[in-house]
Tab-separated table of C-alpha atoms in Angstrom:
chain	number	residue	atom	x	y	z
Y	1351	UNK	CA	-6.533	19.348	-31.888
Y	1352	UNK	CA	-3.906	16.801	-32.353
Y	1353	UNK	CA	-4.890	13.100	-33.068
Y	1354	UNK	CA	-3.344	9.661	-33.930
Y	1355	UNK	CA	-3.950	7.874	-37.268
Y	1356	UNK	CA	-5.578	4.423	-36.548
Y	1357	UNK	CA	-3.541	1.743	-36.529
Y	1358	UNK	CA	-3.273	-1.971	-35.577
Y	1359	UNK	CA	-1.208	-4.146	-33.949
Y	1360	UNK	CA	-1.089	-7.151	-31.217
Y	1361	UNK	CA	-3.275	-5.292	-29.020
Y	1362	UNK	CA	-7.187	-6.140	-29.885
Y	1363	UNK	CA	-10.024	-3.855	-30.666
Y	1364	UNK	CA	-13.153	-4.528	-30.446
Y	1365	UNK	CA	-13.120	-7.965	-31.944
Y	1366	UNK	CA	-12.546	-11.127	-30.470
Y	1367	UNK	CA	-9.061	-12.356	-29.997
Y	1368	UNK	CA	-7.576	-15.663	-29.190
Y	1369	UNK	CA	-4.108	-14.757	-28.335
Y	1370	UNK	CA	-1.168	-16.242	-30.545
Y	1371	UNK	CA	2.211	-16.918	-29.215
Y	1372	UNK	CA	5.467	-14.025	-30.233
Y	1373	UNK	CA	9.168	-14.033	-30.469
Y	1374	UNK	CA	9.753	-11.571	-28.012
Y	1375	UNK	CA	11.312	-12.472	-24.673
Y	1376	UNK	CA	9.608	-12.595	-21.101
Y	1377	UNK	CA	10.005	-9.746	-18.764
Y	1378	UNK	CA	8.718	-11.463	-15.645
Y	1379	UNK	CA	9.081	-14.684	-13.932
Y	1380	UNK	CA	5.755	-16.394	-13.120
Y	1381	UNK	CA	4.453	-18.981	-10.550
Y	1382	UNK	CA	5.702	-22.606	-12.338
Y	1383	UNK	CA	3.147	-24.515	-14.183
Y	1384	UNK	CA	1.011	-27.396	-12.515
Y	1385	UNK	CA	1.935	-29.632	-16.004
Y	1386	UNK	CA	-1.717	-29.547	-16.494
Y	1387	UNK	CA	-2.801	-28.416	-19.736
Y	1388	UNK	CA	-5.026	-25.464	-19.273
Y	1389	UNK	CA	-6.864	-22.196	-21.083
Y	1390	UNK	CA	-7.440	-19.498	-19.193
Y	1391	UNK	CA	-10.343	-17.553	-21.083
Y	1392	UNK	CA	-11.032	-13.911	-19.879
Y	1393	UNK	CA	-14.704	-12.233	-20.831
Y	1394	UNK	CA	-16.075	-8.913	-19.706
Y	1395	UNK	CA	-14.655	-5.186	-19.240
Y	1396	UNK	CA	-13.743	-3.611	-22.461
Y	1397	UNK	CA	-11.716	-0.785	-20.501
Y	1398	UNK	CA	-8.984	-3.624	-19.329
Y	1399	UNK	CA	-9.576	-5.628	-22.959
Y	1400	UNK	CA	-6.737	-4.206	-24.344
Y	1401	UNK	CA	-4.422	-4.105	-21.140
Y	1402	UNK	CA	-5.464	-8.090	-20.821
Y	1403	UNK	CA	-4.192	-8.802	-24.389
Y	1404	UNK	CA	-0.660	-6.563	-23.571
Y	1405	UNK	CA	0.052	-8.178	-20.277
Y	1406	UNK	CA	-0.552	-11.946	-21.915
Y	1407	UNK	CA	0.584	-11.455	-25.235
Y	1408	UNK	CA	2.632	-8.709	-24.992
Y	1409	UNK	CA	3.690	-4.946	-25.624
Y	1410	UNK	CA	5.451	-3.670	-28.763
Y	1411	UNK	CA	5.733	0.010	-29.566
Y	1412	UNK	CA	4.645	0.911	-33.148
Y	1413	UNK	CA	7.838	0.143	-34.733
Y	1414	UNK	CA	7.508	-3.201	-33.111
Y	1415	UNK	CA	10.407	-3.170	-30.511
Y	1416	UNK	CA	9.362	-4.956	-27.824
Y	1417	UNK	CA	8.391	-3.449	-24.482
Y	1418	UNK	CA	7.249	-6.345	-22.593
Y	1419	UNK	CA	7.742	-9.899	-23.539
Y	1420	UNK	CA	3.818	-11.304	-22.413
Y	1421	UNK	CA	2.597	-14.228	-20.075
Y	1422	UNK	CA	2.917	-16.662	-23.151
Y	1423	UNK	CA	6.757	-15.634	-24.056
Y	1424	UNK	CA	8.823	-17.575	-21.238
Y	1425	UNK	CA	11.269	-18.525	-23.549
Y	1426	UNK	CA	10.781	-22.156	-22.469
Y	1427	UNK	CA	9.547	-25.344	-23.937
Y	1428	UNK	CA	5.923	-25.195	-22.869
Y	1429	UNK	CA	4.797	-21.554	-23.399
Y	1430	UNK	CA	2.373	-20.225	-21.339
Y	1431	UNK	CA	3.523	-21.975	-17.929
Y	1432	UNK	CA	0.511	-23.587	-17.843
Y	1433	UNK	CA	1.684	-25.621	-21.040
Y	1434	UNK	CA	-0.747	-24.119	-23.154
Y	1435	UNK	CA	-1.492	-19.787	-24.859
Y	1436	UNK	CA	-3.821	-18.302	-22.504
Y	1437	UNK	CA	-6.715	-17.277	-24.413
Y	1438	UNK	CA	-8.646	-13.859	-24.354
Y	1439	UNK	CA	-12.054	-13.685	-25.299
Y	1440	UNK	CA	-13.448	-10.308	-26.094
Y	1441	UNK	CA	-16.609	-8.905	-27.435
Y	1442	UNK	CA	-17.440	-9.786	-31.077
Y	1443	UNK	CA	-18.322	-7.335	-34.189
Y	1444	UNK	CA	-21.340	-8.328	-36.218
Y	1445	UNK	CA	-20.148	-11.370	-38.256
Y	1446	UNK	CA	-17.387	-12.874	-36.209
Y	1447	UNK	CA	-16.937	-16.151	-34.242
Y	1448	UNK	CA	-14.832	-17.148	-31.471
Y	1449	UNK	CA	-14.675	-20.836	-29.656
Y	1450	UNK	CA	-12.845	-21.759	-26.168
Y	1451	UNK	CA	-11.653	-24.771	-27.336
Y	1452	UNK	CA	-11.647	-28.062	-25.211
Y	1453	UNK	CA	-9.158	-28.652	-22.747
Y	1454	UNK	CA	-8.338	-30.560	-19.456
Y	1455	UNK	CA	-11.035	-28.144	-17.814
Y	1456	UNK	CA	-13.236	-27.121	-20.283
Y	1457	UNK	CA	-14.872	-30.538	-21.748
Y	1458	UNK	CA	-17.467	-28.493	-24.348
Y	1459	UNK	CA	-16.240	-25.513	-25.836
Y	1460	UNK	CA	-18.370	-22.071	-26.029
Y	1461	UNK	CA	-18.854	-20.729	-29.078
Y	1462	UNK	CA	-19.079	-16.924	-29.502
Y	1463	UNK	CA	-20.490	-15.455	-32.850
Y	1464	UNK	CA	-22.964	-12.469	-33.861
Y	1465	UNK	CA	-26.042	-14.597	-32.706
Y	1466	UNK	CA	-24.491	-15.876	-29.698
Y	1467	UNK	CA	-21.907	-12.663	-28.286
Y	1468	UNK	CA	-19.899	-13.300	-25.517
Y	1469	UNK	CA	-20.467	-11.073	-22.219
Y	1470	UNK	CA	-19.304	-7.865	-22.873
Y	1471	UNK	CA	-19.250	-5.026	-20.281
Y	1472	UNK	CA	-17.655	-5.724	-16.618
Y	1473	UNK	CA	-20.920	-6.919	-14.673
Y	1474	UNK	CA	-22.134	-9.393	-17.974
Y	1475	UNK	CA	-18.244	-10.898	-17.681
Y	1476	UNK	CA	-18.915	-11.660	-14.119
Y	1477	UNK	CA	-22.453	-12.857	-13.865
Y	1478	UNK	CA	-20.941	-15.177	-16.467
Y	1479	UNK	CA	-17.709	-16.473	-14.181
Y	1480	UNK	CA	-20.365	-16.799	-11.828
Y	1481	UNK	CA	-23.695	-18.931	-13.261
Y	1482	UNK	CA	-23.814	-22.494	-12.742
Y	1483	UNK	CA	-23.706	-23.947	-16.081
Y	1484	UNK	CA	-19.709	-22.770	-16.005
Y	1485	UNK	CA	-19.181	-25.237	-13.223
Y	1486	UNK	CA	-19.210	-28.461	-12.142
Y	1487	UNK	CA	-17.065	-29.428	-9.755
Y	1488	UNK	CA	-14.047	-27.569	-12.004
Y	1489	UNK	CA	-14.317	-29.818	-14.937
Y	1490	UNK	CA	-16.342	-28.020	-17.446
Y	1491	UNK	CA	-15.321	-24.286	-16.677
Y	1492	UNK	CA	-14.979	-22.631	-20.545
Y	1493	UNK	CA	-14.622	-18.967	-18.718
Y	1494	UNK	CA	-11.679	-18.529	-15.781
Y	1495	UNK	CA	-11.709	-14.798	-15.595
Y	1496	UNK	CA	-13.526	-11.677	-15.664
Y	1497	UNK	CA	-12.176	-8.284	-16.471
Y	1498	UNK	CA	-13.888	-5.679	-14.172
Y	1499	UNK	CA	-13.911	-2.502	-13.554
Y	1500	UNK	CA	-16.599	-2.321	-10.869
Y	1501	UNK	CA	-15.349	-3.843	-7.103
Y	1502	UNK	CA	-17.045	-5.916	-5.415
Y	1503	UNK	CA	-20.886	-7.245	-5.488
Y	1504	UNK	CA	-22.061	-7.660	-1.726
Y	1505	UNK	CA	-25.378	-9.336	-2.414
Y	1506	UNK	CA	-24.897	-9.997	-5.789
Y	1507	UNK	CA	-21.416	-12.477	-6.070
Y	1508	UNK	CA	-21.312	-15.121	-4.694
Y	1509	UNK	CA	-20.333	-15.208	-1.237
Y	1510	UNK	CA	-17.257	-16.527	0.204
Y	1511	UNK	CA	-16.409	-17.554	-3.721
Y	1512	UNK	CA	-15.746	-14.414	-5.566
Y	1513	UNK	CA	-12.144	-13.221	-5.501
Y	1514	UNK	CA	-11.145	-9.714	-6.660
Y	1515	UNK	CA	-7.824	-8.810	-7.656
Y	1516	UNK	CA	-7.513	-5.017	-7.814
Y	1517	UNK	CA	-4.473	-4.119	-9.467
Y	1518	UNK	CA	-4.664	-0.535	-11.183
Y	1519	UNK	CA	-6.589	2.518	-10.409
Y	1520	UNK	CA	-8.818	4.326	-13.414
Y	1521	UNK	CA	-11.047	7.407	-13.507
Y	1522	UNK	CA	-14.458	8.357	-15.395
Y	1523	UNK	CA	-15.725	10.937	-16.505
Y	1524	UNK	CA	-17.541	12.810	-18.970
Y	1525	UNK	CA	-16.900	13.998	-22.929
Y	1526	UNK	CA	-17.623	16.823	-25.179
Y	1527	UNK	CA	-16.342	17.401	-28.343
Y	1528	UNK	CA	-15.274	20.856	-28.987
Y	1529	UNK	CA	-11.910	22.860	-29.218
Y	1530	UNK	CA	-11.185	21.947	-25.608
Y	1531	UNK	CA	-12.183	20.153	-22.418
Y	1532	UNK	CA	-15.014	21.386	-20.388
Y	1533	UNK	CA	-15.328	21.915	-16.360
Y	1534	UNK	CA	-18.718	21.217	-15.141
Y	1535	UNK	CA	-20.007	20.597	-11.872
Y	1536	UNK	CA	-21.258	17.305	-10.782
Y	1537	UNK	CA	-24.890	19.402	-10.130
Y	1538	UNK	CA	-24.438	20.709	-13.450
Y	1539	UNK	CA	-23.847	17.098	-14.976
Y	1540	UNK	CA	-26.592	15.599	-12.942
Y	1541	UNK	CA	-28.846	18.416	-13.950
Y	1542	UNK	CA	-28.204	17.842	-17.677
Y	1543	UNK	CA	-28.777	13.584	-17.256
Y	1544	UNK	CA	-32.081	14.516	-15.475
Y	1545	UNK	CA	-33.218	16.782	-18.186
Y	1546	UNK	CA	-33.603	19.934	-15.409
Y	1547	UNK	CA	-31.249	21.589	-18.338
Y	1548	UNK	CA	-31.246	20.574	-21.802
Y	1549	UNK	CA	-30.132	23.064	-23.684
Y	1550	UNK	CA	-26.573	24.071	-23.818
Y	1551	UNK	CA	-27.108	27.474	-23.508
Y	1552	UNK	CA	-28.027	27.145	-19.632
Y	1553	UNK	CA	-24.394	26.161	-19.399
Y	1554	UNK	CA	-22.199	29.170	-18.393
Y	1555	UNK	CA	-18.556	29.417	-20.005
Y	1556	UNK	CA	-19.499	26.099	-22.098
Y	1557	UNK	CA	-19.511	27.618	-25.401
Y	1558	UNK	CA	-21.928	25.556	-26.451
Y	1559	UNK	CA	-26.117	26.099	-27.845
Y	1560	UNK	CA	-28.179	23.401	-29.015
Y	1561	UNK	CA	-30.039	20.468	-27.414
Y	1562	UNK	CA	-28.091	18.568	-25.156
Y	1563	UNK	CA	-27.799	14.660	-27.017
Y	1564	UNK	CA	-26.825	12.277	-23.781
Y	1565	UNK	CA	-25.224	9.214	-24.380
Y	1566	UNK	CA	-24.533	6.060	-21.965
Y	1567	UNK	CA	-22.813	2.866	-22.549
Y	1568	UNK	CA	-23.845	-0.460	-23.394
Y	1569	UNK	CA	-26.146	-2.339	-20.918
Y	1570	UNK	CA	-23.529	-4.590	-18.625
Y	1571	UNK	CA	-20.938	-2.236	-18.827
Y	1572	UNK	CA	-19.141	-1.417	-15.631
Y	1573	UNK	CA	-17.890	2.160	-16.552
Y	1574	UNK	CA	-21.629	2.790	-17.595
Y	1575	UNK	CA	-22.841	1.386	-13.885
Y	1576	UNK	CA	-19.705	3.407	-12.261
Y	1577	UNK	CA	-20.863	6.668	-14.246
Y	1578	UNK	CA	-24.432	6.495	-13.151
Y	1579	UNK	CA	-23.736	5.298	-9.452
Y	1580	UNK	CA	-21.102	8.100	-9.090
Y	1581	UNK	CA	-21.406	10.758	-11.437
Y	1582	UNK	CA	-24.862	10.923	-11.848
Y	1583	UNK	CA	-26.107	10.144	-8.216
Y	1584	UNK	CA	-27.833	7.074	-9.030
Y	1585	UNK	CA	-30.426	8.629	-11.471
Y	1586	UNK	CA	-31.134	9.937	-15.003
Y	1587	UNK	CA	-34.146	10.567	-17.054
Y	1588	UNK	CA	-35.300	8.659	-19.905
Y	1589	UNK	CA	-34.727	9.256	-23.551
Y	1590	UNK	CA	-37.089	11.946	-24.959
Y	1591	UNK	CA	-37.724	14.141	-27.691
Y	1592	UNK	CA	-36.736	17.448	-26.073
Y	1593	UNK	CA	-34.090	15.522	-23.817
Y	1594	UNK	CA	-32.398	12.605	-25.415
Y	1595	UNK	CA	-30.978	10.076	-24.686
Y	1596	UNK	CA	-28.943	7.166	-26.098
Y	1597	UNK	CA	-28.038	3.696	-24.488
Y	1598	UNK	CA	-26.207	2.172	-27.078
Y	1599	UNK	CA	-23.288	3.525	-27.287
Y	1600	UNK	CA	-20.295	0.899	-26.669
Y	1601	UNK	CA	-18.412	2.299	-23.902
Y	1602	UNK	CA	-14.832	4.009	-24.536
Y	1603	UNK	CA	-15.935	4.148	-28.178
Y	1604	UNK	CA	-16.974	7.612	-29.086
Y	1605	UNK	CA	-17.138	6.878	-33.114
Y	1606	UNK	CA	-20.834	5.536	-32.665
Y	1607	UNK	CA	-21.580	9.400	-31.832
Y	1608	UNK	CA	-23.432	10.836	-35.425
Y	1609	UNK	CA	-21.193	13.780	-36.872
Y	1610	UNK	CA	-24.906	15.482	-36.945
Y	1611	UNK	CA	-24.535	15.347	-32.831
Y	1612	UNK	CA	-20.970	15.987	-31.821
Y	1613	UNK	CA	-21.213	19.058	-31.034
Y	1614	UNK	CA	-23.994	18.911	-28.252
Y	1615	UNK	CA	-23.138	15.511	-26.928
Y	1616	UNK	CA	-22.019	14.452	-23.507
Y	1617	UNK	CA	-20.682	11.272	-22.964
Y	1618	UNK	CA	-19.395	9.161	-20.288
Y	1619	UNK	CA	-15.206	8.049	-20.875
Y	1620	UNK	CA	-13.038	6.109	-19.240
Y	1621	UNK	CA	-9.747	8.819	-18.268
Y	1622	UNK	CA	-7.073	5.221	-19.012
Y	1623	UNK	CA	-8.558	4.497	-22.202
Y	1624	UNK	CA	-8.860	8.187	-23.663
Y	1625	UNK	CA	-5.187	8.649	-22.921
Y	1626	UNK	CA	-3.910	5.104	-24.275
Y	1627	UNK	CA	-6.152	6.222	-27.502
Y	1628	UNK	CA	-4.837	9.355	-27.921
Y	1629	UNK	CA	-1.395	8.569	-27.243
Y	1630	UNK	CA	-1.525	6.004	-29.929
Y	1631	UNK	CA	2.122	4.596	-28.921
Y	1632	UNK	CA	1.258	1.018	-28.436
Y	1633	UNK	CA	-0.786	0.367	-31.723
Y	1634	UNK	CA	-3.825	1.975	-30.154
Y	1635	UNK	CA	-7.257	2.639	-31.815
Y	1636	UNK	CA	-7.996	6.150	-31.712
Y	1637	UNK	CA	-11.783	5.645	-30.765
Y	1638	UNK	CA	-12.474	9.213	-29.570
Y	1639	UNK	CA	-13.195	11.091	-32.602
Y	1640	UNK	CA	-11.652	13.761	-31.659
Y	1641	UNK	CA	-13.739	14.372	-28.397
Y	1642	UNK	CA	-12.169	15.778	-25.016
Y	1643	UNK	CA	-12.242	14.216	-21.390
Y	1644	UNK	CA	-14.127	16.444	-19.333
Y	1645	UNK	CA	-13.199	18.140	-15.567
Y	1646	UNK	CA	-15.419	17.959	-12.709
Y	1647	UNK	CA	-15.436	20.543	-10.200
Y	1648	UNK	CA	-11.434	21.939	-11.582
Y	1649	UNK	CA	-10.202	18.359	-10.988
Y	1650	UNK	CA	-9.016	17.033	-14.140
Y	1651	UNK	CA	-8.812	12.965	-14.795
Y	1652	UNK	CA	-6.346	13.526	-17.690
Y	1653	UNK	CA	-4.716	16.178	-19.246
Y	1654	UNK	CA	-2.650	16.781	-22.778
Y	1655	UNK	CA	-4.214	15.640	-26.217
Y	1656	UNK	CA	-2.127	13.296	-28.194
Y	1657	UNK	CA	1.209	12.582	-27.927
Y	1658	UNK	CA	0.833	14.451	-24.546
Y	1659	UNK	CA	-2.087	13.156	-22.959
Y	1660	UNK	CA	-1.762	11.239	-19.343
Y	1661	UNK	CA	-3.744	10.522	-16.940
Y	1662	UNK	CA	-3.789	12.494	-13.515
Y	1663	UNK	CA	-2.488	10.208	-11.152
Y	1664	UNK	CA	-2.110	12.100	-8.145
Y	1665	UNK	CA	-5.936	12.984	-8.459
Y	1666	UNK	CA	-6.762	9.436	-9.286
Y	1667	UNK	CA	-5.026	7.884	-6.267
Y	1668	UNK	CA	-5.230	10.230	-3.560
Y	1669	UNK	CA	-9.695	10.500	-4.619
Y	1670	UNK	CA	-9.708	14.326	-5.326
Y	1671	UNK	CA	-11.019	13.563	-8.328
Y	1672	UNK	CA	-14.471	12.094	-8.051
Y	1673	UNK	CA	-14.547	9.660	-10.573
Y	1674	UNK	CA	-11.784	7.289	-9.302
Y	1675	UNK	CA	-12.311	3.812	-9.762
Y	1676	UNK	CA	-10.319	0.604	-9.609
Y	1677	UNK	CA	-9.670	-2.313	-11.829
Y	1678	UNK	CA	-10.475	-5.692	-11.444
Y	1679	UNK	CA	-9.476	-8.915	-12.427
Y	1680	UNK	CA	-11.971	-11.437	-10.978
Y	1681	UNK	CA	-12.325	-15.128	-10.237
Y	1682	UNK	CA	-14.399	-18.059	-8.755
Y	1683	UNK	CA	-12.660	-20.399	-6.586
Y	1684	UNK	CA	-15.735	-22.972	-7.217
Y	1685	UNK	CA	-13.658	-23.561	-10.662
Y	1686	UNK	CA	-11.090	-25.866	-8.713
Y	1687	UNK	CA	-8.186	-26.801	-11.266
Y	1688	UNK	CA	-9.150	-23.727	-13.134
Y	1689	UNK	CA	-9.096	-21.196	-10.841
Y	1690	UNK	CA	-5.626	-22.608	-9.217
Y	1691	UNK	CA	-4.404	-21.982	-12.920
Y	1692	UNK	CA	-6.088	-18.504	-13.359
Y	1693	UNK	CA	-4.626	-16.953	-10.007
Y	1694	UNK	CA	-1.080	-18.026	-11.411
Y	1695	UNK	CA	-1.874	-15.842	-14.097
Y	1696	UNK	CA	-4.047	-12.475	-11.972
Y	1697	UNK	CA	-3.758	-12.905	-8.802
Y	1698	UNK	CA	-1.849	-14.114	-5.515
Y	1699	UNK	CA	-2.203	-17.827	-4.532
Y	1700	UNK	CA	-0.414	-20.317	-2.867
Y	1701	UNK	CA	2.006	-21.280	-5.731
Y	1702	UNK	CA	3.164	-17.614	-5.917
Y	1703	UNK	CA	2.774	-14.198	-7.081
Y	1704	UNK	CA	1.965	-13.627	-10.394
Y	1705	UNK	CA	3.729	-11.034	-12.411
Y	1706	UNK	CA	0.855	-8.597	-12.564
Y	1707	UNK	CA	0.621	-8.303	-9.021
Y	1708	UNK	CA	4.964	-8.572	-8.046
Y	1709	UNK	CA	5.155	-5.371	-9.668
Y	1710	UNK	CA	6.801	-6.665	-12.673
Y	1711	UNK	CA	4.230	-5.078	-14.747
Y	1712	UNK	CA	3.456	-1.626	-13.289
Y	1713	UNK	CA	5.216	0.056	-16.814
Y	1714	UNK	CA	2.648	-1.864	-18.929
Y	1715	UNK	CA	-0.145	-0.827	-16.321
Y	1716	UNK	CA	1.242	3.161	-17.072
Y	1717	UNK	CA	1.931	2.531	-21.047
Y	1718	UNK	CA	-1.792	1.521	-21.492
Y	1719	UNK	CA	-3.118	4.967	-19.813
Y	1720	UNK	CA	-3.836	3.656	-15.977
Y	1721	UNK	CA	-2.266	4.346	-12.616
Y	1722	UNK	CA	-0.820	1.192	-10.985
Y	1723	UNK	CA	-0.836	0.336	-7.034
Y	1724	UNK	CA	1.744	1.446	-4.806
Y	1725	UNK	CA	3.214	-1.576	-3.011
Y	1726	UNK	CA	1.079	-3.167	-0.081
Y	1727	UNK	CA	1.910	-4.438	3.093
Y	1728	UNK	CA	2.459	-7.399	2.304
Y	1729	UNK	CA	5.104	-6.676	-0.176
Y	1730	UNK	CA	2.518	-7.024	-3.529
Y	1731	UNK	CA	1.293	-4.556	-6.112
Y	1732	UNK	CA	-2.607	-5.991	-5.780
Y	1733	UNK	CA	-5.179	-6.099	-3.648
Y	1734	UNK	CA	-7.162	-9.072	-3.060
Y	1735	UNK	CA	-10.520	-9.150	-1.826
Y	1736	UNK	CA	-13.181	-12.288	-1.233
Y	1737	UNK	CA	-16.459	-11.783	-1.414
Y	1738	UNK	CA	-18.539	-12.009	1.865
């Protein structure tokens, strides 16, 4: 099975990144700047992390020619349109530290490091946007926006105040490693998270013996609350000797699997982020480890390994594939000044449209392994919802 090298690039991994500024040219005109200078700090979903740092900082291909120029590239005097680099915050590796420095909103910096880690996973980013000690009347916000890829909270966000901006559509599912993908059922996968099988043998047509070795992502995570929600029906059984079970596991990152438990472990994957690793095109970090994205019920979420791999878009946007999800950039509009400026940036607002959602960025949206929107009524790529 074909897979890319590792390599590195402008596009974080798993360690926090404050975004620097490039040479390369803009590729989209944005709202104009409010002359205020602002940092708009992003915590949350590691599925959009690297997405977030492409569409601000901007997309090179591996022999660094330039595919999109970035939200900080405008060519002009103040970079940034908000007269300052937009900063992205994402989780932190054991050892590493990370501040939001001061600005006109944010009057005492947050400082991220191994004993203090910023959110990480969709639903940790926003209960973060949302808690009260990153407000006060929009003058001491450190954390603008969330990347999510669960919707809406009814019940949970705060009502009348949380703003979703959909703007791509992903899929999850599950991951073997092997010499090819496998097609379960979704009773077969809920059997397997409930222990009612645990051996692989009671799998027909999987190849597979041994003790089944279930993984799930992080705590906070949203494809982890996604996967159990949809794939798994709401329920799973706990870890055990003759059924276990790992919660650990950060999500999209298969290398935290043991080479000791490849071969019998099942995993939940986000479809975007296994093809952006495997094609490897845009300085990607091949986290799979060589694993497969699975199909549920003969609907696959991706297809091709390497070079090849893409997501299936028609199944993705049309729902006959039953992990379809979308993807979220989210914001509070208690944050005043600072949510103004963060809109200019995600969403739609009264100054304009910003680039991600006027369509201008629908190739970067595809490059990085998702499935953008089709265009909406009202003449935008995004959908934006407020919380009631």
């Amino acid at each position: 099975m074909g897979r890319n090298a590792l390599a590195t690039g402008i596009i974080a991994t798993a360690a926090a990144a404050v975004l620097a500024l490039s040479s390369a040219p803009a590729a989209a005109a944005a709202p104009p700047s409010d002359g205020v200078h602002q940092t708009i700090s992003f915590v949350g979903s590691d599925t959009i992390e690297d997405f977030t740092n492409a569409y601000v900082n901007g997309l090179t291909k591996n022999d660094n020619t330039s595919v999109y120029g970035g939200w900080n590239n405008d060519g002009v005097a103040n970079p940034g349109h908000e007269d300052t680099a937009v900063n992205v915050v994402a989780r932190l590796d054991a050892g590493q530290s990370i501040s939001v420095p001061v600005d006109g909103s944010c009057t005492t910096p947050i400082t991220y490091d191994s004993t203090n880690p910023p959110p990480d996973g969709s639903g940790a980013g926003r209960d973060a946007l949302f808690a009260a000690n990153n407000r006060n009347a929009g003058t001491t916000s450190c954390i603008d926006v969330a990347r999510s890829s669960g919707g809406p909270r009814v019940g949970t966000d705060p009502s009348g105040n949380a703003v979703y901006d959909q703007f791509a559509l992903d899929a999850v599912s599950f991951a073997t490693f092997g010499s090819a993908p496998l097609n379960l059922t979704l009773t077969q996968i809920r059997s397997i998270y409930n222990c009612n099988v645990t051996d692989w043998s009671a799998i027909a047509g999987s190849g597979k013996t041994g003790t089944i070795h279930r993984y799930l992502p992080q705590a906070g995570s949203g494809t982890r609350s996604f996967f159990i929600a949809t794939i798994l029906g709401g329920t799973f059984a706990p870890n055990s000797a003759t059924c276990p079970l790992d919660e650990s596991l950060q999500e999209n990152d298969a290398t935290g699997v043991a080479a000791a438990n490849q071969s019998t472990a099942l995993m939940a994957y986000s479809a975007g982020q296994w093809v952006y690793q495997n094609v490897g095109e845009f300085h990607a970090v091949d986290k799979t480890a060589g694993n497969w994205i699975g199909t549920i019920a003969g609907v696959a979420p991706a297809t091709g390994d390497g070079a090849t791999a893409t997501i299936n878009a028609s199944a993705v946007k049309d729902g006959s594939f039953v992990g379809s999800r979308g993807l979220f950039f989210v914001t509070d509009n208690r944050l005043g000044a600072n949510f103004t400026a963060a809109q200019r940036v995600v969403g739609l607002n009264q100054t304009g449209v910003s680039p991600l959602c006027n369509g201008d960025v629908s190739s970067v949206i595809t490059d990085l392994g998702f499935v953008p929107l089709d265009q909406q009524e009202d003449g935008t790529f995004c959908v934006e919802t407020v919380v009631s």
